CSV table of C-alpha atoms in Angstrom, one decimal:
chain,number,residue,atom,x,y,z
A,1356,MET,CA,179.9,103.2,140.4
A,1357,GLU,CA,181.2,99.7,139.8
A,1358,GLU,CA,181.4,97.3,142.6
A,1359,ASN,CA,185.2,97.1,142.6
A,1360,GLU,CA,185.4,100.9,142.9
A,1361,ALA,CA,182.9,101.2,145.8
A,1362,SER,CA,184.0,102.2,149.3
A,1363,GLY,CA,182.4,103.4,152.5
A,1364,GLU,CA,178.6,103.7,152.5
A,1365,VAL,CA,178.3,102.7,148.9
A,1366,ALA,CA,180.2,99.5,149.5
A,1367,GLU,CA,178.0,98.8,152.5
A,1368,LEU,CA,174.9,99.4,150.6
A,1369,TYR,CA,176.0,97.1,147.7
A,1370,GLU,CA,176.8,94.4,150.3
A,1371,HIS,CA,173.4,94.8,151.9
A,1372,PHE,CA,171.8,94.4,148.5
A,1373,ARG,CA,173.8,91.2,147.7
A,1374,SER,CA,173.1,89.6,151.0
A,1375,HIS,CA,169.5,90.7,151.4
A,1376,PHE,CA,168.4,89.6,147.9
A,1377,GLY,CA,170.8,86.7,147.4
A,1378,ARG,CA,172.2,88.1,144.2
A,1379,PRO,CA,175.9,87.9,143.4
A,1380,ASP,CA,176.0,91.2,141.4
A,1381,VAL,CA,174.6,94.6,142.0
A,1382,PRO,CA,172.2,95.6,139.1
A,1383,GLY,CA,173.2,98.5,136.9
A,1384,ILE,CA,170.3,100.7,137.9
A,1385,LEU,CA,171.6,100.9,141.5
A,1386,LYS,CA,175.1,101.8,140.3
A,1387,CYS,CA,173.5,104.8,138.6
A,1388,PHE,CA,172.5,106.2,141.9
A,1389,ALA,CA,175.8,105.5,143.7
A,1390,THR,CA,177.3,108.9,143.0
A,1391,HIS,CA,175.1,110.2,145.8
A,1392,PRO,CA,175.0,107.6,148.6
A,1393,PRO,CA,171.9,109.0,150.4
A,1394,MET,CA,169.9,108.8,147.2
A,1395,LEU,CA,171.2,105.2,146.6
A,1396,ARG,CA,170.1,104.3,150.1
A,1397,HIS,CA,166.6,105.9,149.7
A,1398,MET,CA,166.1,104.4,146.3
A,1399,MET,CA,166.9,100.9,147.6
A,1400,ASP,CA,164.5,101.4,150.5
A,1401,LEU,CA,161.8,102.7,148.2
A,1402,ALA,CA,162.2,99.8,145.8
A,1403,GLU,CA,162.2,97.2,148.6
A,1404,SER,CA,159.2,98.6,150.4
A,1405,LEU,CA,157.1,99.7,147.4
A,1406,LEU,CA,158.0,97.5,144.5
A,1407,PHE,CA,159.5,94.3,145.7
A,1408,ALA,CA,156.7,93.4,148.1
A,1409,ASP,CA,153.0,92.8,148.1
A,1410,GLY,CA,151.1,95.9,149.2
A,1411,HIS,CA,147.7,97.3,148.3
A,1412,LEU,CA,148.6,95.8,144.9
A,1413,ASN,CA,150.1,92.3,144.7
A,1414,ARG,CA,153.6,91.8,143.3
A,1415,ARG,CA,152.3,90.5,140.0
A,1416,HIS,CA,150.2,93.6,139.4
A,1417,LYS,CA,153.2,95.8,140.3
A,1418,GLU,CA,155.5,94.0,137.8
A,1419,MET,CA,152.7,94.2,135.2
A,1420,ILE,CA,152.6,97.9,135.5
A,1421,ALA,CA,156.4,98.2,135.7
A,1422,THR,CA,156.8,96.1,132.5
A,1423,PHE,CA,154.1,98.0,130.6
A,1424,VAL,CA,155.4,101.5,131.5
A,1425,SER,CA,159.0,100.5,130.8
A,1426,THR,CA,158.0,99.3,127.4
A,1427,LEU,CA,156.0,102.6,126.7
A,1428,ASN,CA,159.2,104.5,127.7
A,1429,ALA,CA,161.4,102.3,125.5
A,1430,CYS,CA,163.6,101.3,128.4
A,1431,VAL,CA,165.0,97.9,127.4
A,1432,TYR,CA,166.8,97.5,130.7
A,1433,CYS,CA,163.7,97.8,132.9
A,1434,ALA,CA,161.4,96.1,130.4
A,1435,ASP,CA,163.6,93.1,130.4
A,1436,SER,CA,164.2,93.0,134.2
A,1437,HIS,CA,160.5,93.5,135.2
A,1438,GLY,CA,159.2,91.3,132.4
A,1439,TYR,CA,161.4,88.6,133.9
A,1440,PHE,CA,160.0,89.4,137.4
A,1441,LEU,CA,156.5,89.4,136.1
A,1442,ARG,CA,157.0,85.8,134.8
A,1443,MET,CA,158.5,84.8,138.1
A,1444,HIS,CA,155.4,86.1,139.9
A,1445,GLY,CA,152.8,84.3,137.8
A,1446,GLY,CA,152.5,86.3,134.6
A,1447,SER,CA,152.2,84.1,131.5
A,1448,SER,CA,154.3,84.5,128.4
A,1449,GLU,CA,151.1,85.5,126.6
A,1450,LEU,CA,150.5,88.3,129.1
A,1451,LEU,CA,154.1,89.5,128.8
A,1452,CYS,CA,153.8,89.6,125.0
A,1453,ALA,CA,150.6,91.6,125.2
A,1454,LEU,CA,152.3,94.1,127.5
A,1455,GLN,CA,155.3,94.3,125.1
A,1456,GLN,CA,152.9,95.0,122.2
A,1457,ASN,CA,150.9,97.6,124.1
A,1458,ASP,CA,147.9,95.4,123.7
A,1459,ILE,CA,145.9,96.2,126.8
A,1460,ALA,CA,142.7,94.9,125.2
A,1461,SER,CA,144.3,91.4,125.3
A,1462,SER,CA,142.2,88.6,126.7
A,1463,THR,CA,145.2,87.7,128.9
A,1464,LEU,CA,144.1,90.7,131.1
A,1465,THR,CA,141.0,90.9,133.2
A,1466,THR,CA,138.7,93.9,132.6
A,1467,ALA,CA,139.9,95.4,135.8
A,1468,GLU,CA,143.6,95.0,134.7
A,1469,GLN,CA,142.8,96.6,131.4
A,1470,ALA,CA,141.4,99.6,133.1
A,1471,LEU,CA,144.4,99.8,135.5
A,1472,LEU,CA,146.9,99.7,132.6
A,1473,LYS,CA,144.9,102.3,130.6
A,1474,PHE,CA,145.1,104.5,133.6
A,1475,ALA,CA,148.9,103.8,134.0
A,1476,ALA,CA,149.4,105.0,130.5
A,1477,ARG,CA,147.6,108.2,131.3
A,1478,VAL,CA,149.7,108.7,134.4
A,1479,ASN,CA,152.9,108.1,132.4
A,1480,ASP,CA,152.0,110.3,129.4
A,1481,ASP,CA,149.4,112.8,130.4
A,1482,SER,CA,149.2,113.0,134.2
A,1483,GLN,CA,148.2,116.7,134.1
A,1484,GLU,CA,145.1,115.7,132.1
A,1485,ILE,CA,143.7,113.1,134.6
A,1486,ARG,CA,140.2,113.9,135.8
A,1487,ALA,CA,138.1,112.6,138.7
A,1488,ILE,CA,135.9,110.6,136.3
A,1489,GLU,CA,138.9,108.4,135.5
A,1490,ILE,CA,139.4,107.5,139.1
A,1491,ASP,CA,135.7,106.7,139.3
A,1492,VAL,CA,136.1,104.3,136.3
A,1493,LEU,CA,138.9,102.5,138.2
A,1494,LYS,CA,136.7,102.2,141.3
A,1495,GLN,CA,133.9,100.8,139.2
A,1496,ALA,CA,136.3,98.3,137.8
A,1497,GLY,CA,137.0,97.1,141.4
A,1498,TRP,CA,140.1,99.0,142.5
A,1499,ASP,CA,140.0,100.9,145.8
A,1500,GLU,CA,141.7,104.2,146.6
A,1501,ALA,CA,144.8,102.7,148.2
A,1502,GLN,CA,145.3,100.4,145.1
A,1503,ILE,CA,144.9,103.4,142.8
A,1504,ALA,CA,147.4,105.5,144.8
A,1505,GLU,CA,149.9,102.6,144.8
A,1506,ALA,CA,149.5,102.3,141.0
A,1507,ILE,CA,150.3,106.0,140.6
A,1508,HIS,CA,153.4,105.6,142.8
A,1509,ILE,CA,154.6,102.6,140.7
A,1510,VAL,CA,154.2,104.4,137.4
A,1511,ALA,CA,155.9,107.5,138.8
A,1512,LEU,CA,158.8,105.4,140.2
A,1513,PHE,CA,159.3,103.9,136.8
A,1514,ALA,CA,159.1,107.3,135.1
A,1515,THR,CA,162.3,107.9,137.1
A,1516,PHE,CA,163.9,104.5,136.7
A,1517,ASN,CA,163.3,104.3,133.0
A,1518,ARG,CA,164.8,107.7,132.3
A,1519,VAL,CA,167.8,107.1,134.5
A,1520,ALA,CA,168.5,103.7,132.9
A,1521,ASN,CA,168.1,105.2,129.4
A,1522,ALA,CA,170.2,108.2,130.1
A,1523,PHE,CA,173.0,106.1,131.6
A,1524,GLY,CA,172.9,103.8,128.6
A,1525,LEU,CA,171.9,100.6,130.4
A,1526,SER,CA,171.3,97.8,128.0
A,1527,SER,CA,169.1,94.7,128.6
A,1528,GLN,CA,170.5,92.2,131.1
A,1529,GLY,CA,169.1,89.4,129.0
A,1530,LEU,CA,167.0,88.0,131.8
A,1531,LEU,CA,164.1,87.1,129.6
A,1532,ARG,CA,166.4,85.3,127.2
A,1533,SER,CA,167.5,83.1,130.0
A,1534,MET,CA,163.9,81.8,130.1
A,1535,GLN,CA,164.3,80.4,126.6
A,1536,ASP,CA,160.8,81.7,125.6
A,1537,GLU,CA,161.0,82.2,121.8
A,1538,THR,CA,157.8,84.4,121.6
A,1539,VAL,CA,159.1,86.7,124.4
A,1540,ILE,CA,162.5,86.9,122.8
A,1541,ALA,CA,161.0,87.9,119.4
A,1542,ASN,CA,159.1,90.7,121.1
A,1543,GLU,CA,162.2,91.8,123.1
A,1544,ASN,CA,164.2,91.9,119.9
A,1545,ALA,CA,161.6,94.1,118.3
A,1546,ILE,CA,161.7,96.5,121.3
A,1547,GLU,CA,165.5,96.7,121.1
A,1548,SER,CA,165.4,97.4,117.4
A,1549,ASN,CA,162.5,99.9,117.3
A,1550,GLY,CA,162.4,101.5,120.7
A,1551,SER,CA,158.9,100.1,121.3
A,1552,ILE,CA,156.3,98.0,119.5
A,1553,GLN,CA,153.4,99.9,118.2
């Protein structure tokens, strides 16, 4: 639901988003949930408390997972948005490019981060096949149970967001382009053309 069409609870939620986050426009992903105001409210609360805040994982790690999973799911809208937020929270352009290329062996990632992203891919693609030994590997890499649980929640959240954004036809907002990073832009163009980079 577009902002100029919103009324009642949806209009109030849109205004809360604009004032709380200091953004002039409501992002497209929120508009996708506006046909059911209670879901819009819950999704906003979930994103604010789980994603847009440090928790058991810090914001950089959350954005790293969000960007990686969104790229795996060929969601150009979320890959652009969360690639941008990753850069804003300390991720280098080299790290972003590694995530866009599905290069989780990249030296821009610590050994612990490589293990976390490998697990994130398993949650995204083969959650029914995950075994206890994989959790043990993460613990040996330095992640505790609360961090592992939060990583699972972030991946699952983006399994939803990516599919909603793709099904509603949301295109990239061009946030990464605004950073004028030629390497990132080249990889973003490849994602848009091919669905994902192999």
